[in-house]
Coordinates of C-alpha atoms in Angstrom, one line a residue:
M1 CA -2.1 0.8 -4.9
S2 CA -2.0 1.0 -8.7
G3 CA -4.0 3.8 -10.3
P4 CA -6.1 3.5 -13.5
V5 CA -4.5 2.9 -16.9
A6 CA -3.6 6.2 -18.5
G7 CA -6.5 7.6 -20.6
G8 CA -8.8 4.8 -19.5
V9 CA -7.3 2.5 -22.1
T10 CA -7.8 -1.2 -21.4
P11 CA -4.3 -2.8 -21.2
D12 CA -3.2 -6.0 -23.0
G13 CA -4.6 -9.2 -21.4
P14 CA -2.5 -11.8 -19.6
P15 CA -0.2 -13.7 -22.0
D16 CA -1.0 -17.4 -22.8
E17 CA 2.0 -18.5 -20.8
V18 CA 0.5 -16.8 -17.7
L19 CA -2.9 -18.5 -18.2
D20 CA -1.2 -21.8 -18.7
A21 CA 1.0 -21.4 -15.6
Y22 CA -2.1 -20.9 -13.4
G23 CA -4.3 -23.4 -15.3
A24 CA -6.7 -20.5 -15.9
E25 CA -9.3 -21.2 -18.6
G26 CA -11.8 -18.8 -20.3
R27 CA -11.8 -15.5 -22.0
P28 CA -10.0 -12.8 -19.9
V29 CA -12.4 -10.0 -18.8
W30 CA -10.9 -6.6 -17.7
M31 CA -12.1 -5.6 -14.2
G32 CA -10.3 -2.3 -13.9
G33 CA -7.0 -3.3 -12.3
A34 CA -7.0 -7.1 -12.9
W35 CA -8.3 -9.7 -15.3
R36 CA -11.0 -12.3 -14.5
V37 CA -10.3 -15.6 -16.2
G38 CA -12.9 -18.2 -15.2
D39 CA -12.8 -18.5 -11.4
A40 CA -9.5 -16.8 -11.1
V41 CA -8.3 -13.1 -11.1
V42 CA -4.8 -12.4 -12.4
K43 CA -2.9 -9.2 -12.4
Q44 CA 0.6 -8.0 -12.9
V45 CA 2.9 -7.8 -9.9
D46 CA 3.7 -4.3 -8.6
F47 CA 6.3 -5.2 -6.0
L48 CA 7.5 -8.8 -5.8
P49 CA 8.5 -9.0 -2.1
E50 CA 5.1 -7.7 -1.1
T51 CA 3.2 -10.0 -3.4
V52 CA 5.0 -13.1 -2.0
W53 CA 4.6 -12.0 1.6
R54 CA 0.9 -11.2 1.2
A55 CA 0.2 -14.5 -0.6
E56 CA 1.8 -16.5 2.2
A57 CA -0.1 -14.5 4.9
L58 CA -3.5 -14.9 3.1
F59 CA -2.9 -18.5 2.3
A60 CA -2.4 -19.3 6.0
L61 CA -5.2 -17.1 7.3
P62 CA -8.1 -19.1 8.8
D63 CA -11.6 -18.7 7.5
S64 CA -13.7 -16.2 9.4
P65 CA -17.4 -15.7 9.8
E66 CA -16.8 -11.9 9.7
F67 CA -14.9 -11.5 6.4
R68 CA -13.7 -13.3 3.3
V69 CA -10.4 -12.9 1.5
A70 CA -9.4 -13.6 -2.1
R71 CA -7.2 -16.7 -1.6
P72 CA -4.0 -16.6 -3.6
V73 CA -3.4 -19.3 -6.2
R74 CA -0.1 -21.0 -6.8
A75 CA 1.2 -21.5 -10.3
R76 CA 1.8 -25.1 -11.5
D77 CA 5.4 -25.0 -10.3
G78 CA 4.2 -24.0 -6.7
A79 CA 5.3 -20.4 -6.9
W80 CA 3.1 -17.4 -6.1
V81 CA 4.3 -15.5 -9.2
A82 CA 4.5 -16.6 -12.8
H83 CA 6.0 -14.5 -15.5
G84 CA 5.5 -11.3 -13.5
W85 CA 1.8 -12.1 -12.7
E86 CA -0.1 -13.2 -9.6
A87 CA -3.4 -14.9 -9.2
A88 CA -6.2 -15.3 -6.7
R89 CA -9.6 -17.0 -6.5
L90 CA -12.5 -14.8 -7.6
V91 CA -14.7 -13.8 -4.7
P92 CA -18.3 -12.9 -5.3
G93 CA -19.4 -9.3 -4.5
E94 CA -19.3 -5.7 -5.5
P95 CA -17.8 -2.7 -3.7
D96 CA -20.2 -0.3 -2.1
V97 CA -18.5 2.9 -0.8
G98 CA -21.8 4.0 0.7
R99 CA -21.6 1.3 3.3
Q100 CA -18.8 3.0 5.3
D101 CA -19.5 1.6 8.7
D102 CA -19.7 -2.0 7.2
V103 CA -16.4 -1.4 5.5
L104 CA -14.8 -0.3 8.8
R105 CA -16.2 -3.2 10.7
A106 CA -14.9 -5.6 8.1
G107 CA -11.5 -3.9 8.3
A108 CA -11.5 -4.2 12.1
A109 CA -12.2 -7.9 12.0
F110 CA -9.5 -8.4 9.3
H111 CA -6.9 -6.5 11.4
E112 CA -7.7 -8.5 14.5
A113 CA -7.2 -11.7 12.5
I114 CA -3.8 -10.6 11.1
A115 CA -2.5 -9.0 14.3
H116 CA 0.0 -11.9 14.9
L117 CA 1.9 -11.4 11.7
P118 CA 5.5 -10.2 12.0
R119 CA 6.6 -6.9 10.4
P120 CA 7.5 -7.6 6.8
A121 CA 11.1 -6.6 5.8
F122 CA 10.0 -5.3 2.4
L123 CA 8.5 -2.2 4.0
D124 CA 12.1 -0.9 4.5
V125 CA 12.8 -0.9 0.7
R126 CA 9.4 -0.3 -0.9
D127 CA 9.6 3.0 -2.7
D128 CA 6.5 4.4 -4.3
P129 CA 4.3 7.5 -3.9
W130 CA 2.1 5.7 -1.3
S131 CA 5.0 4.6 0.8
H132 CA 6.4 8.2 0.6
G133 CA 3.1 9.7 1.8
D134 CA 3.0 7.2 4.6
R135 CA 6.5 8.0 5.8
V136 CA 5.8 11.8 5.6
A137 CA 2.6 11.3 7.7
W138 CA 4.6 9.5 10.4
E139 CA 7.5 12.1 10.4
E140 CA 10.0 9.6 8.9
L141 CA 10.5 12.0 5.9
P142 CA 9.9 15.7 5.4
G143 CA 6.8 16.8 3.5
P144 CA 6.5 18.9 0.4
P145 CA 6.4 22.7 1.0
G146 CA 3.2 23.3 -1.0
A147 CA 0.5 20.7 -1.1
A148 CA -2.1 23.4 -1.8
R149 CA -1.5 24.7 1.8
L150 CA -3.5 21.8 3.0
L151 CA -0.7 20.4 5.1
E152 CA 0.0 23.4 7.3
P153 CA -2.9 23.0 9.8
L154 CA -2.3 19.2 9.9
V155 CA 1.3 19.5 10.6
R156 CA 0.6 22.0 13.4
A157 CA -1.9 19.7 14.9
R158 CA 0.3 16.6 14.8
R159 CA 1.5 15.3 18.1
P160 CA 3.5 12.2 19.1
V161 CA 1.5 9.1 19.7
D162 CA 2.4 5.8 21.5
L163 CA 0.4 3.0 19.9
P164 CA 1.4 -0.5 18.8
S165 CA 1.7 -1.1 15.1
Q166 CA 0.8 -4.2 13.1
A167 CA 0.2 -5.2 9.5
V168 CA -2.9 -3.3 8.2
H169 CA -4.8 -2.7 5.0
G170 CA -4.1 0.8 3.9
D171 CA -6.9 1.2 1.3
L172 CA -10.2 -0.3 2.5
P173 CA -12.8 1.8 0.6
G174 CA -13.5 0.2 -2.7
N175 CA -11.6 -2.9 -1.7
V176 CA -14.4 -4.4 0.5
L177 CA -16.9 -6.4 -1.6
F178 CA -20.5 -7.1 -0.5
A179 CA -22.6 -10.1 -1.6
P180 CA -26.0 -11.2 -0.3
G181 CA -25.8 -13.8 2.4
L182 CA -22.0 -13.6 2.6
P183 CA -19.5 -11.8 4.9
P184 CA -17.7 -8.8 3.3
A185 CA -14.7 -9.8 1.2
I186 CA -11.4 -7.9 1.5
I187 CA -9.3 -7.6 -1.6
D188 CA -6.2 -5.8 -3.0
W189 CA -4.4 -5.5 0.3
P190 CA -1.6 -2.9 0.3
V191 CA 0.4 -3.7 3.4
Y192 CA 1.4 -1.1 6.0
W193 CA 2.8 -1.4 9.5
R194 CA 0.8 1.1 11.5
P195 CA -1.9 1.2 14.2
P196 CA -5.2 -0.3 13.1
S197 CA -6.9 3.0 14.0
W198 CA -4.8 4.7 11.4
A199 CA -6.1 2.3 8.7
A200 CA -9.7 3.1 9.9
A201 CA -8.9 6.8 9.7
V202 CA -7.7 6.5 6.1
A203 CA -11.0 4.9 5.3
V204 CA -13.0 7.6 7.1
A205 CA -10.9 10.4 5.4
D206 CA -11.6 8.9 2.0
A207 CA -15.3 8.5 2.7
L208 CA -15.5 12.1 3.8
C209 CA -13.5 13.5 0.9
W210 CA -14.8 11.4 -1.9
H211 CA -17.7 9.2 -1.0
G212 CA -20.3 11.6 0.4
A213 CA -20.0 10.6 4.1
S214 CA -21.1 13.1 6.8
P215 CA -19.0 14.2 9.7
A216 CA -21.1 11.9 11.9
L217 CA -19.0 9.0 10.5
A218 CA -15.9 10.4 12.1
E219 CA -17.8 10.9 15.4
R220 CA -19.0 7.2 15.3
W221 CA -15.5 6.0 15.2
A222 CA -13.9 8.5 17.6
H223 CA -13.6 5.8 20.2
L224 CA -10.6 4.4 18.4
P225 CA -7.2 5.1 20.0
E226 CA -5.7 8.5 19.3
W227 CA -8.5 9.1 16.8
G228 CA -7.7 12.8 16.1
Q229 CA -4.0 12.1 15.5
M230 CA -4.9 9.2 13.2
L231 CA -7.1 11.4 11.1
V232 CA -4.4 14.0 10.9
R233 CA -1.9 11.4 9.7
A234 CA -4.4 9.8 7.3
L235 CA -4.9 13.1 5.6
I236 CA -1.2 13.9 5.4
Y237 CA -0.7 10.5 3.9
R238 CA -3.3 11.0 1.2
I239 CA -2.4 14.6 0.4
V240 CA 1.4 13.9 0.1
T241 CA 0.7 10.8 -2.0
H242 CA -1.5 12.9 -4.3
E243 CA 1.2 15.4 -4.8
A244 CA 3.9 12.7 -5.3
L245 CA 1.8 11.1 -8.0
N246 CA 0.6 14.1 -9.8
G247 CA 2.9 17.1 -8.9
P248 CA 1.8 20.4 -7.3
E249 CA 0.2 21.6 -10.5
A250 CA -2.5 18.9 -10.2
W251 CA -4.3 20.5 -7.3
T252 CA -7.6 21.6 -8.8
P253 CA -10.0 23.8 -7.0
D254 CA -12.4 20.8 -6.6
Q255 CA -9.7 18.7 -5.0
V256 CA -8.8 21.4 -2.6
A257 CA -12.4 22.0 -1.8
A258 CA -12.9 18.2 -1.1
Y259 CA -10.0 18.1 1.4
R260 CA -10.4 21.5 3.1
P261 CA -13.5 20.7 5.4
V262 CA -12.0 17.3 6.2
V263 CA -8.7 18.9 7.2
D264 CA -10.7 21.2 9.5
L265 CA -12.6 18.3 11.0
A266 CA -9.4 16.3 11.7
V267 CA -7.8 19.3 13.4
T268 CA -10.9 19.7 15.6
H269 CA -10.7 16.0 16.6
A270 CA -6.9 16.4 17.3
R271 CA -7.3 19.2 19.8
P272 CA -6.6 18.2 23.4
A273 CA -9.8 17.8 25.5
A274 CA -10.6 20.8 27.6
G275 CA -9.9 20.5 31.3

């Protein structure tokens, strides 16, 4: 969930004590959010309870022919975190945001595999712009009054839903890696407790707003439960998070123009069927 370093400046690499704690050898290479060191990837911990819960879940997850994950690495003392840093095995592959359906299929397989996990307690105390946007989307908090007037039609279209929630990946586009001859790899898992169709809707909304997808993508996945309502909530989540991160003055004409047709599309999907 971390954004880019301010100004595009490469941050300082992992300290020697971190490399030693994980037995990582080699010259650290900045990957835009984490450092590759040999066959490991290390990054600073954002929120300790989430890091530990996620590491335990991924460590115990069986292998699947449908997806790969970046397996967490324990430090020499057996802990998942050392000196404020976490580590995982490097997985081959590159993101391809143009492969939207493949991203969604990988996410669906991953969500099926983790459906048994209990709700993590850290979700009750995690406090960041993304968690704030999520809570506003699900009517657990009030939304901002402005948000470039993008929220008004979404809030009007929002209706109650009755779907089971589970642990889901809340940021699939860009975090699914593809490599020839291998299943897609899912990395950088921000944990949410929502219906899997909401996680798919976030991916679709991102693809429509930022990655050149056509409205046909939303049509292809409209079989998912409460699809229109999930799209509405996905967009509220992204819009509120953007404002929480950047303030109301950060709404540029280009950003508003990117969201506006997708908001209209979501509202159309959310309308009750005629008859």
